[in-house]
CSV table of C-alpha atoms and ligand atoms in Angstrom, one decimal:
chain,number,residue,atom,x,y,z
A,1,UNK,CA,-19.0,-56.6,43.2
A,2,UNK,CA,-21.8,-58.2,41.3
A,3,UNK,CA,-24.1,-55.6,39.5
A,4,UNK,CA,-26.9,-56.4,41.6
A,5,UNK,CA,-25.4,-56.6,45.1
A,6,UNK,CA,-26.5,-54.3,47.7
A,7,UNK,CA,-23.8,-51.5,48.0
A,8,UNK,CA,-24.0,-48.9,51.2
A,9,UNK,CA,-22.2,-45.7,50.3
A,10,UNK,CA,-21.9,-44.0,53.8
A,11,UNK,CA,-21.5,-40.2,53.2
A,12,UNK,CA,-23.3,-40.1,49.8
A,13,UNK,CA,-24.0,-36.4,49.8
A,14,UNK,CA,-20.4,-35.5,50.4
A,15,UNK,CA,-17.8,-34.6,47.7
A,16,UNK,CA,-16.3,-37.9,47.7
A,17,UNK,CA,-19.6,-40.1,48.4
A,18,UNK,CA,-21.6,-38.3,45.6
A,19,UNK,CA,-18.8,-39.2,43.2
A,20,UNK,CA,-18.9,-42.8,44.1
A,21,UNK,CA,-22.5,-43.0,43.7
A,22,UNK,CA,-22.2,-41.3,40.2
A,23,UNK,CA,-19.6,-43.5,39.1
A,24,UNK,CA,-21.5,-46.8,40.6
A,25,UNK,CA,-24.5,-45.8,38.5
A,26,UNK,CA,-22.6,-45.1,35.5
A,27,UNK,CA,-20.8,-48.7,35.8
A,28,UNK,CA,-24.2,-50.4,36.0
A,29,UNK,CA,-24.7,-51.1,39.8
A,30,UNK,CA,-28.2,-51.1,40.4
A,31,UNK,CA,-28.6,-51.9,44.0
A,32,UNK,CA,-27.3,-48.9,46.0
A,33,UNK,CA,-28.5,-48.2,49.6
A,34,UNK,CA,-28.1,-44.4,50.8
A,35,UNK,CA,-29.1,-42.7,53.7
A,36,UNK,CA,-29.0,-38.7,54.5
A,37,UNK,CA,-27.7,-37.5,57.6
A,38,UNK,CA,-31.1,-36.7,58.6
A,39,UNK,CA,-32.4,-40.3,58.0
A,40,UNK,CA,-29.5,-42.2,59.8
A,41,UNK,CA,-26.9,-40.4,62.3
A,42,UNK,CA,-23.9,-42.7,61.5
A,43,UNK,CA,-22.2,-41.6,64.9
A,44,UNK,CA,-25.2,-43.3,66.5
A,45,UNK,CA,-24.0,-46.8,67.1
A,46,UNK,CA,-27.1,-48.6,67.6
A,47,UNK,CA,-29.2,-46.7,64.8
A,48,UNK,CA,-26.3,-47.5,62.5
A,49,UNK,CA,-26.5,-51.3,63.6
A,50,UNK,CA,-30.1,-51.3,63.1
A,51,UNK,CA,-29.7,-50.1,59.8
A,52,UNK,CA,-27.4,-52.9,58.8
A,53,UNK,CA,-29.6,-55.5,60.5
A,54,UNK,CA,-32.4,-54.3,58.3
A,55,UNK,CA,-30.6,-53.5,55.0
A,56,UNK,CA,-27.6,-56.3,54.8
A,57,UNK,CA,-25.5,-54.6,52.6
A,58,UNK,CA,-22.9,-56.9,50.7
A,59,UNK,CA,-20.2,-54.0,50.2
A,60,UNK,CA,-19.7,-50.7,51.9
A,61,UNK,CA,-17.8,-47.5,50.9
A,62,UNK,CA,-16.9,-45.6,54.0
A,63,UNK,CA,-16.8,-42.0,52.6
A,64,UNK,CA,-18.7,-40.4,55.9
A,65,UNK,CA,-16.4,-38.0,57.5
A,66,UNK,CA,-15.9,-34.7,59.1
A,67,UNK,CA,-13.3,-32.9,56.8
A,68,UNK,CA,-12.1,-29.5,56.3
A,69,UNK,CA,-9.1,-27.4,55.4
A,70,UNK,CA,-6.4,-26.3,57.5
A,71,UNK,CA,-8.3,-23.4,59.3
A,72,UNK,CA,-11.2,-25.8,60.3
A,73,UNK,CA,-8.9,-28.6,61.4
A,74,UNK,CA,-6.9,-26.1,63.4
A,75,UNK,CA,-9.8,-24.6,65.0
A,76,UNK,CA,-12.0,-27.8,65.7
A,77,UNK,CA,-9.6,-30.5,66.5
A,78,UNK,CA,-12.1,-32.1,69.3
A,79,UNK,CA,-14.7,-32.3,66.6
A,80,UNK,CA,-12.7,-33.9,64.1
A,81,UNK,CA,-11.3,-36.6,66.2
A,82,UNK,CA,-14.7,-37.3,68.2
A,83,UNK,CA,-16.9,-37.1,65.1
A,84,UNK,CA,-14.6,-39.4,62.8
A,85,UNK,CA,-14.1,-41.8,65.4
A,86,UNK,CA,-17.7,-42.3,66.1
A,87,UNK,CA,-18.6,-42.7,62.8
A,88,UNK,CA,-15.9,-45.0,61.9
A,89,UNK,CA,-16.4,-47.4,65.0
A,90,UNK,CA,-20.3,-47.4,64.5
A,91,UNK,CA,-19.8,-48.5,60.5
A,92,UNK,CA,-17.0,-51.1,61.3
A,93,UNK,CA,-18.7,-52.8,64.2
A,94,UNK,CA,-22.1,-53.0,62.4
A,95,UNK,CA,-20.6,-54.3,59.3
A,96,UNK,CA,-18.8,-57.0,61.4
A,97,UNK,CA,-21.8,-58.1,63.0
A,98,UNK,CA,-23.8,-58.1,59.8
A,99,UNK,CA,-21.4,-60.0,57.6
A,100,UNK,CA,-20.6,-57.2,55.2
A,101,UNK,CA,-18.5,-59.0,52.4
A,102,UNK,CA,-16.0,-56.2,51.8
A,103,UNK,CA,-15.5,-52.8,52.9
A,104,UNK,CA,-13.2,-49.9,51.7
A,105,UNK,CA,-12.2,-47.2,54.2
A,106,UNK,CA,-11.0,-43.8,53.2
A,107,UNK,CA,-8.2,-42.1,54.8
A,108,UNK,CA,-5.8,-39.4,53.9
A,109,UNK,CA,-2.5,-38.4,53.0
A,110,UNK,CA,-2.2,-36.3,56.2
A,111,UNK,CA,-1.8,-39.7,58.1
A,112,UNK,CA,1.8,-39.6,57.3
A,113,UNK,CA,4.5,-38.0,59.4
A,114,UNK,CA,4.9,-34.3,58.6
A,115,UNK,CA,8.7,-34.7,57.4
A,116,UNK,CA,8.1,-38.1,55.6
A,117,UNK,CA,10.6,-38.5,52.6
A,118,UNK,CA,9.0,-37.6,49.2
A,119,UNK,CA,7.3,-39.3,47.4
A,120,UNK,CA,5.6,-40.8,50.6
A,121,UNK,CA,5.4,-44.7,50.4
A,122,UNK,CA,2.8,-46.6,52.3
A,123,UNK,CA,5.2,-48.0,54.6
A,124,UNK,CA,6.2,-44.7,56.0
A,125,UNK,CA,2.8,-44.7,58.2
A,126,UNK,CA,3.7,-44.2,61.9
A,127,UNK,CA,7.5,-43.6,61.2
A,128,UNK,CA,7.5,-40.0,62.7
A,129,UNK,CA,5.5,-37.0,64.3
A,130,UNK,CA,2.4,-35.6,62.7
A,131,UNK,CA,1.6,-32.0,61.2
A,132,UNK,CA,0.4,-30.1,64.3
A,133,UNK,CA,-2.7,-28.4,62.1
A,134,UNK,CA,-4.3,-31.6,61.5
A,135,UNK,CA,-3.0,-33.9,64.2
A,136,UNK,CA,-6.6,-34.9,65.7
A,137,UNK,CA,-8.0,-35.6,62.2
A,138,UNK,CA,-4.9,-37.8,61.3
A,139,UNK,CA,-5.3,-39.7,64.5
A,140,UNK,CA,-8.7,-40.5,63.9
A,141,UNK,CA,-8.0,-41.6,60.4
A,142,UNK,CA,-5.0,-43.8,61.7
A,143,UNK,CA,-7.3,-45.4,64.0
A,144,UNK,CA,-9.7,-46.3,61.3
A,145,UNK,CA,-6.8,-48.0,59.3
A,146,UNK,CA,-5.7,-49.7,62.5
A,147,UNK,CA,-9.3,-51.0,63.3
A,148,UNK,CA,-9.9,-52.1,59.9
A,149,UNK,CA,-6.5,-54.1,59.9
A,150,UNK,CA,-7.4,-55.5,63.5
A,151,UNK,CA,-10.9,-56.9,62.5
A,152,UNK,CA,-9.2,-58.6,59.3
A,153,UNK,CA,-6.4,-60.1,61.7
A,154,UNK,CA,-8.8,-61.2,64.5
A,155,UNK,CA,-12.3,-61.9,62.4
A,156,UNK,CA,-10.7,-62.5,58.6
A,157,UNK,CA,-12.8,-59.9,57.5
A,158,UNK,CA,-11.9,-58.1,54.3
A,159,UNK,CA,-11.7,-54.3,55.0
A,160,UNK,CA,-9.4,-52.2,52.9
A,161,UNK,CA,-8.1,-48.8,53.6
A,162,UNK,CA,-7.0,-46.5,51.0
A,163,UNK,CA,-5.4,-43.0,51.5
A,164,UNK,CA,-6.2,-40.4,48.9
A,165,UNK,CA,-4.3,-37.2,48.4
A,166,UNK,CA,-6.0,-33.7,48.6
A,167,UNK,CA,-9.2,-34.0,46.6
A,168,UNK,CA,-11.3,-31.6,44.6
A,169,UNK,CA,-14.5,-31.4,42.1
A,170,UNK,CA,-18.1,-30.8,41.7
A,171,UNK,CA,-20.0,-30.8,45.1
A,172,UNK,CA,-16.8,-29.4,46.9
A,173,UNK,CA,-17.1,-27.1,50.2
A,174,UNK,CA,-16.7,-23.7,48.8
A,175,UNK,CA,-17.1,-21.9,52.2
A,176,UNK,CA,-13.9,-19.7,53.0
A,177,UNK,CA,-13.6,-20.7,56.6
A,178,UNK,CA,-13.8,-24.4,56.4
A,179,UNK,CA,-13.0,-25.3,52.9
A,180,UNK,CA,-9.7,-26.6,51.4
A,181,UNK,CA,-7.4,-24.5,49.2
A,182,UNK,CA,-8.5,-25.0,45.7
A,183,UNK,CA,-12.3,-24.0,46.1
A,184,UNK,CA,-11.3,-21.7,48.4
A,185,UNK,CA,-9.0,-20.0,45.8
A,186,UNK,CA,-12.0,-20.5,43.1
A,187,UNK,CA,-14.3,-18.6,45.2
A,188,UNK,CA,-12.2,-15.8,46.1
A,189,UNK,CA,-11.0,-15.2,42.5
A,190,UNK,CA,-14.4,-15.4,41.2
A,191,UNK,CA,-15.9,-13.2,43.8
A,192,UNK,CA,-12.9,-10.6,43.1
A,193,UNK,CA,-13.6,-10.7,39.5
A,194,UNK,CA,-17.0,-10.3,39.7
A,195,UNK,CA,-16.8,-7.2,42.3
A,196,UNK,CA,-13.9,-5.6,40.2
A,197,UNK,CA,-11.7,-6.0,43.5
A,198,UNK,CA,-8.1,-5.1,42.8
A,199,UNK,CA,-6.3,-8.2,44.8
A,200,UNK,CA,-7.2,-11.3,46.6
A,201,UNK,CA,-5.8,-12.4,50.0
A,202,UNK,CA,-4.2,-16.0,49.8
A,203,UNK,CA,-3.1,-17.8,53.1
A,204,UNK,CA,0.6,-18.7,53.9
A,205,UNK,CA,3.9,-18.1,51.9
A,206,UNK,CA,2.6,-20.3,48.7
A,207,UNK,CA,5.8,-22.4,49.1
A,208,UNK,CA,3.9,-25.5,50.4
A,209,UNK,CA,3.3,-28.2,47.8
A,210,UNK,CA,0.3,-30.1,47.4
A,211,UNK,CA,-0.9,-32.9,45.0
A,212,UNK,CA,-4.5,-32.5,44.0
A,213,UNK,CA,-6.6,-35.3,42.4
A,214,UNK,CA,-10.1,-35.0,40.9
A,215,UNK,CA,-12.9,-36.7,42.7
A,216,UNK,CA,-14.0,-38.6,40.0
A,217,UNK,CA,-10.5,-40.3,39.6
A,218,UNK,CA,-10.6,-41.0,43.3
A,219,UNK,CA,-14.1,-42.7,42.7
A,220,UNK,CA,-12.8,-44.8,39.8
A,221,UNK,CA,-9.7,-45.9,41.7
A,222,UNK,CA,-11.9,-46.7,44.8
A,223,UNK,CA,-14.1,-48.7,43.0
A,224,UNK,CA,-11.4,-50.5,41.0
A,225,UNK,CA,-9.6,-51.2,44.3
A,226,UNK,CA,-13.0,-52.7,45.7
A,227,UNK,CA,-13.1,-55.0,42.7
A,228,UNK,CA,-9.4,-56.1,42.4
A,229,UNK,CA,-7.6,-55.5,45.7
A,230,UNK,CA,-7.9,-57.6,48.9
A,231,UNK,CA,-5.4,-57.1,51.6
A,232,UNK,CA,-4.8,-55.1,55.0
A,233,UNK,CA,-1.6,-53.0,53.6
A,234,UNK,CA,-3.0,-49.5,52.7
A,235,UNK,CA,-3.0,-48.0,49.4
A,236,UNK,CA,-2.0,-44.5,48.1
A,237,UNK,CA,-4.4,-42.8,45.7
A,238,UNK,CA,-3.1,-39.7,43.9
A,239,UNK,CA,-1.4,-38.5,40.7
A,240,UNK,CA,2.1,-38.6,41.7
A,241,UNK,CA,2.6,-34.9,40.7
A,242,UNK,CA,2.4,-32.0,42.9
A,243,UNK,CA,2.2,-28.1,42.6
A,244,UNK,CA,3.2,-25.1,45.1
A,245,UNK,CA,0.4,-23.3,46.4
A,246,UNK,CA,1.8,-20.3,44.4
A,247,UNK,CA,1.5,-22.4,41.0
A,248,UNK,CA,-1.9,-23.6,42.0
A,249,UNK,CA,-3.2,-19.8,42.8
A,250,UNK,CA,-1.9,-18.7,39.2
A,251,UNK,CA,-3.7,-21.8,37.7
A,252,UNK,CA,-6.9,-21.0,39.5
A,253,UNK,CA,-6.4,-17.2,38.8
A,254,UNK,CA,-5.9,-18.1,35.0
A,255,UNK,CA,-9.0,-20.6,34.9
A,256,UNK,CA,-11.4,-17.8,36.8
A,257,UNK,CA,-10.0,-15.2,34.6
A,258,UNK,CA,-9.1,-12.9,37.4
A,259,UNK,CA,-6.5,-10.2,36.4
A,260,UNK,CA,-5.7,-8.5,39.7
A,261,UNK,CA,-3.2,-9.2,42.4
A,262,UNK,CA,-2.2,-11.8,44.7
A,263,UNK,CA,-1.5,-10.8,48.3
A,264,UNK,CA,0.4,-13.4,50.5
A,265,UNK,CA,-1.0,-13.5,54.2
A,266,UNK,CA,2.0,-15.0,55.9
A,267,UNK,CA,0.0,-14.7,59.4
A,268,UNK,CA,-1.8,-18.0,58.1
A,269,UNK,CA,-0.2,-21.2,58.5
A,270,UNK,CA,1.5,-23.1,55.5
A,271,UNK,CA,0.8,-26.7,57.0
A,272,UNK,CA,2.7,-29.7,55.8
A,273,UNK,CA,5.4,-28.3,53.6
A,274,UNK,CA,5.0,-31.1,51.3
A,275,UNK,CA,2.9,-34.3,50.9
A,276,UNK,CA,3.3,-36.0,47.6
A,277,UNK,CA,2.1,-39.7,47.6
A,278,UNK,CA,4.2,-42.4,45.9
A,279,UNK,CA,1.7,-44.1,43.8
A,280,UNK,CA,3.6,-47.0,42.5
A,281,UNK,CA,1.8,-49.5,44.2
A,282,UNK,CA,-1.5,-48.3,42.7
A,283,UNK,CA,0.0,-48.1,39.3
A,284,UNK,CA,1.1,-51.6,39.6
A,285,UNK,CA,-2.3,-52.9,40.5
A,286,UNK,CA,-3.1,-51.3,37.2
A,287,UNK,CA,-4.8,-47.9,37.8
A,288,UNK,CA,-3.8,-44.3,36.9
A,289,UNK,CA,-5.7,-41.1,37.2
A,290,UNK,CA,-6.9,-39.6,33.8
A,291,UNK,CA,-7.9,-36.0,34.6
A,292,UNK,CA,-5.2,-33.5,34.5
A,293,UNK,CA,-5.2,-30.7,36.8
A,294,UNK,CA,-6.0,-27.7,34.1
A,295,UNK,CA,-8.8,-29.9,32.9
A,296,UNK,CA,-10.3,-30.9,36.3
A,297,UNK,CA,-10.0,-26.9,37.4
A,298,UNK,CA,-12.0,-25.9,34.2
A,299,UNK,CA,-14.6,-28.6,34.8
A,300,UNK,CA,-14.9,-27.5,38.6
A,301,UNK,CA,-15.0,-24.0,37.7
A,302,UNK,CA,-18.1,-24.5,35.5
A,303,UNK,CA,-19.9,-26.5,38.1
A,304,UNK,CA,-19.0,-23.8,40.8
A,305,UNK,CA,-20.7,-21.1,38.6
A,306,UNK,CA,-23.6,-23.3,37.9
A,307,UNK,CA,-24.0,-23.8,41.7
A,308,UNK,CA,-24.3,-20.0,42.3
A,309,UNK,CA,-27.4,-19.6,40.0
B,401,LIG,O1,-6.1,-27.1,51.5
B,401,LIG,P1,-5.7,-27.0,52.9
B,401,LIG,O2,-6.5,-26.2,53.8
B,401,LIG,O3,-5.2,-28.2,53.5
B,401,LIG,O4,-4.5,-26.1,52.7
B,401,LIG,P2,-3.9,-29.0,53.9
B,401,LIG,C1,-3.4,-26.3,51.7
B,401,LIG,C2,-2.5,-25.1,51.5
B,401,LIG,O5,-3.2,-23.9,51.0
B,401,LIG,C3,-2.0,-24.5,52.8
B,401,LIG,C4,-2.9,-22.8,51.6
B,401,LIG,O6,-0.5,-24.2,52.9
B,401,LIG,C5,-2.7,-23.0,53.1
B,401,LIG,O7,-2.2,-22.1,53.8
B,401,LIG,N1,-4.0,-22.0,51.5
B,401,LIG,C6,-3.9,-20.6,50.7
B,401,LIG,C7,-5.1,-21.9,51.8
B,401,LIG,N2,-5.1,-19.9,50.8
B,401,LIG,C8,-5.9,-20.5,51.3
B,401,LIG,C9,-7.3,-20.6,51.7
B,401,LIG,O8,-7.9,-19.4,51.1
B,401,LIG,N3,-8.0,-21.6,52.2
B,401,LIG,C10,-7.4,-22.7,52.6
B,401,LIG,N4,-7.8,-23.6,53.4
B,401,LIG,N5,-5.9,-22.8,52.5
B,401,LIG,C11,-5.8,-30.4,55.1
B,401,LIG,C12,-6.0,-30.7,56.2
B,401,LIG,O9,-4.6,-30.1,54.9
B,401,LIG,O10,-5.8,-31.5,53.9
B,401,LIG,C13,-6.8,-32.3,56.4
B,401,LIG,O11,-6.0,-30.0,57.2
B,401,LIG,C14,-6.7,-33.1,55.2
B,401,LIG,O12,-6.6,-33.0,57.4
B,401,LIG,C15,-6.8,-32.3,54.0
B,401,LIG,O13,-5.6,-34.0,55.2
B,401,LIG,C16,-6.6,-33.3,52.7
B,401,LIG,O14,-3.7,-29.7,52.8
B,401,LIG,O15,-2.9,-28.3,54.5
């Protein structure tokens, strides 16, 4: 990307989009075009087309999505599949109609089969059944990948699909009903510490394993791939290391400084037992993460506390 090229970051108010904007600005990109949800509803295909016609962005980061943790996904599958399919189709068709030079589509590690061998290689896509708690979301993301690949094949476009692992960082959603595990634990331990509660309830058995990537690392990887990688084959983005939810709970408890007990609520689902990404392709292309989980947790906790005041 040229430093003055027009770049559209779809979803720039979200966890991922806001980090992509911060990283682009820090790297000297000066011509970003951004729209809030109130200004442009990306589910509205004609409004999205009109926006592309008037702005003519050269590069697009597709970070707009309906996302959520295990409970939100399991309880609102219709919203997750409908909204993601609609946003993806609006953007991809508008980008194609307006000659976008290159686009990066962000998928998710939940696109892989529930029982995929670990670590998960890109080629395991569509090799087995999906995890039921997020099947609708995963199928929408798989449709996005195949749509990008199909446009590349039929029209010669340059739409790259990347698969991030579980993300966290400043700007995350800390609402206990809809959030992912890491912000949920941070909010629960913080509230318990402040109120002096003796224990905190954590979902599941704690045996599920997850890989966590700081969102600023994700943004750095996505911009790196926009600048260096052309191809229809998907690319995993992660650290290549995972922890059990039990280990994560101890790490977050330590970061927050909560000294009470953890109660495991085994009536809640564990979800996928493990989804560790194989990141050898990304490493081979020349990118590696730089924020370790303990540092990332400390930074995120500082941000969370400042967001409460
Ligand atoms: O982060 P999370 O909601 O999503 O849950 P997934 C990860 C693990 O943490 C599960 C446990 O085993 C949860 O049972 N967990 C423990 C908790 N306590 C809590 C809590 O208070 N809140 C939450 N949310 N979890 C999502 C998918 O799956 O990950 C999406 O539903 C997407 O589609 C996203 O792929 C990255 O990792 O299970």
